[in-house]
Amino acid sequence: MQQNIEVKDKAPDSVGKPVKIQPAKGSTQHAPTDRIYVRDVKGRVETARRLLGFALMALFLLLPWLTYQGEQAILLNILDQRFRIFGLTLWPQDLTILAWIFMVSAFALFLVTTLWGRVWCGFTCPQTTWTFIFMWFERKIEGSRHQRMKLDQRPMDADKAMRKVLKHVAWLLVALLTALTFVGYFTDIRQLFGEFFLLQSGAWATGSVIFFTLATYGNAGWMREIMCTHICPYARFQSAMFDKDTFIVAYDEKRGEPRGPRGRKQDPRALGLGDCIDCNLCVQVCPTGIDIRNGLQYECINCGACIDACDNVMEKMGYPKKLISFTTERRLEGGKTKVFRLKSVGYGAALLVLTALLVLDILFRVPLELDVVRDRNTLFRENQQGFIENVYQLRIINKSQQADTFRIEVSGLDEIDYMGPTELRIEGGEVYTVPVTVAIDPYFLDASLIEIRFTVSSVSDSEVERTTQSNFLSTR
Ligand code: SF4
Ligand code: SF4
């Protein structure tokens, strides 16, 4: 006679309780409005995710506080249109570098997805990381899955109200810290923290902090898996990058089926059963509420929680682990996973080329910009000596982070009178606008429009030089 499973878990909700909604084959297990009570799980995957999560979180929180050469090391100043990343300052004119960065990031994501599936979603995506942080607070304050279910079912009382208030306050504090840090990447973080708590921050900073606090609180506290399963576009197009050799979280159906309860000492083969004891723990720990035994589903974020849950069950039953594991479809079919295949090699090659272009663009970037704008009010005028004069505005940007002295020269015709500064001291990151006048004896003008060139060069570094062409107009 078959017996119920004997998997014993110390947690009070450990008896193989069915989840709220049982999975329908091939479909999601929850309507978007259903609350998922995620069960806590321990194991090697969870440990790896926590360690990575701590490292990434520490990086996120600390990076904007770093200083480099006396200034905030990372400052993406949108209002002043300059992105400072340690020794590199990017301006709107450096659009190609930003484009390379986006392309490199995109192809890195494609390559990683082709090789390791949605490992980004499960281990590094902010939505997952913050959701797991929020779930940790929920567990600490409201208890285990079973206790949370009971708490939500019972009418409001002082204890329930206290726990709910405490949980939401904790969530809001985490969300506020997240928002302040995030906005601190776009403005002076020391000033922001000081001013925000003294209620002296400006409208833009205050509005941004409030917006991102609510966004974090809403996403990680309330939206959770809805963001992954219904809003994030990445979940939809990732399948285009998958093939039989992509690592995914998968259930070994051949080994697990037919599933069913049994005693620990009973031989499953004698009972005509596979290794799955149908305890549903893999479903209970799933943050998106799906049953991995139904096969690959776009809701699966590859977090691996079900691997830990099932490994723990297998260990207690005395069966080999990895009934659910990170594996490939080819391996499940008995083949050998191929790392080098058309897709992975293609994405890898594109990534290498784009990274090389990005590095070259940064290495050969001239940290100087020169714009020449002709005076729009007067096309030309004649001065007291009878020379024709044109007026220009030179806009010089010192894109480096150090002050430098720059020389200004005009060329294009032998007989040119230049009236303006020949040397300028410009601070690092400064935009300097200077009006200059060019005068030419009409005797040397053989056309009504001739081309002239303005050159600005660094006195200290001959390689830092910019030349911009403009027109000289006259009556000829
Ligand atoms: S099925 Fe497993 S890996 Fe996929 S989201 Fe659920 S727990 Fe994570
Ligand atoms: S796959 Fe593993 S965790 Fe899931 S029901 Fe079967 S035995 Fe339990």
Coordinates of N, CA and C and ligand atoms in Angstrom, one line a residue, residues 249 286-288 290 292 300-306, ligand 1:
V249 N 16.7 25.9 -16.4 CA 16.3 25.1 -15.2 C 15.3 24.1 -15.8
C286 N 8.7 28.7 -5.8 CA 8.8 29.4 -7.1 C 8.3 30.8 -7.0
P287 N 9.1 31.8 -7.2 CA 8.6 33.2 -7.0 C 7.6 33.6 -8.1
T288 N 7.6 32.9 -9.2 CA 6.6 33.2 -10.2 C 5.4 32.2 -10.2
I290 N 5.1 29.0 -10.8 CA 4.9 28.0 -11.9 C 5.4 26.6 -11.4
I292 N 7.7 23.8 -12.7 CA 8.7 23.5 -13.7 C 8.5 22.1 -14.3
C300 N 9.4 31.3 -16.2 CA 10.5 30.8 -15.4 C 11.7 31.8 -15.5
I301 N 12.1 32.4 -14.4 CA 13.2 33.4 -14.5 C 14.6 32.7 -14.1
N302 N 14.6 31.4 -14.2 CA 15.9 30.7 -13.9 C 16.5 31.0 -12.6
C303 N 15.7 31.2 -11.6 CA 16.3 31.5 -10.3 C 16.9 30.3 -9.5
G304 N 16.4 29.1 -9.9 CA 17.0 27.9 -9.4 C 16.4 27.5 -8.0
A305 N 15.4 28.3 -7.5 CA 14.9 27.9 -6.1 C 14.3 26.5 -6.1
C306 N 13.7 26.1 -7.3 CA 13.1 24.8 -7.3 C 14.2 23.7 -7.3
Ligands
SF4_1 S1 10.5 27.3 -12.1 FE1 12.2 27.2 -10.7 S2 13.8 28.4 -11.7 FE2 11.9 28.9 -12.7 S3 11.2 30.7 -11.6 FE3 10.3 28.9 -10.6 S4 11.7 28.4 -9.0 FE4 12.8 29.8 -10.3

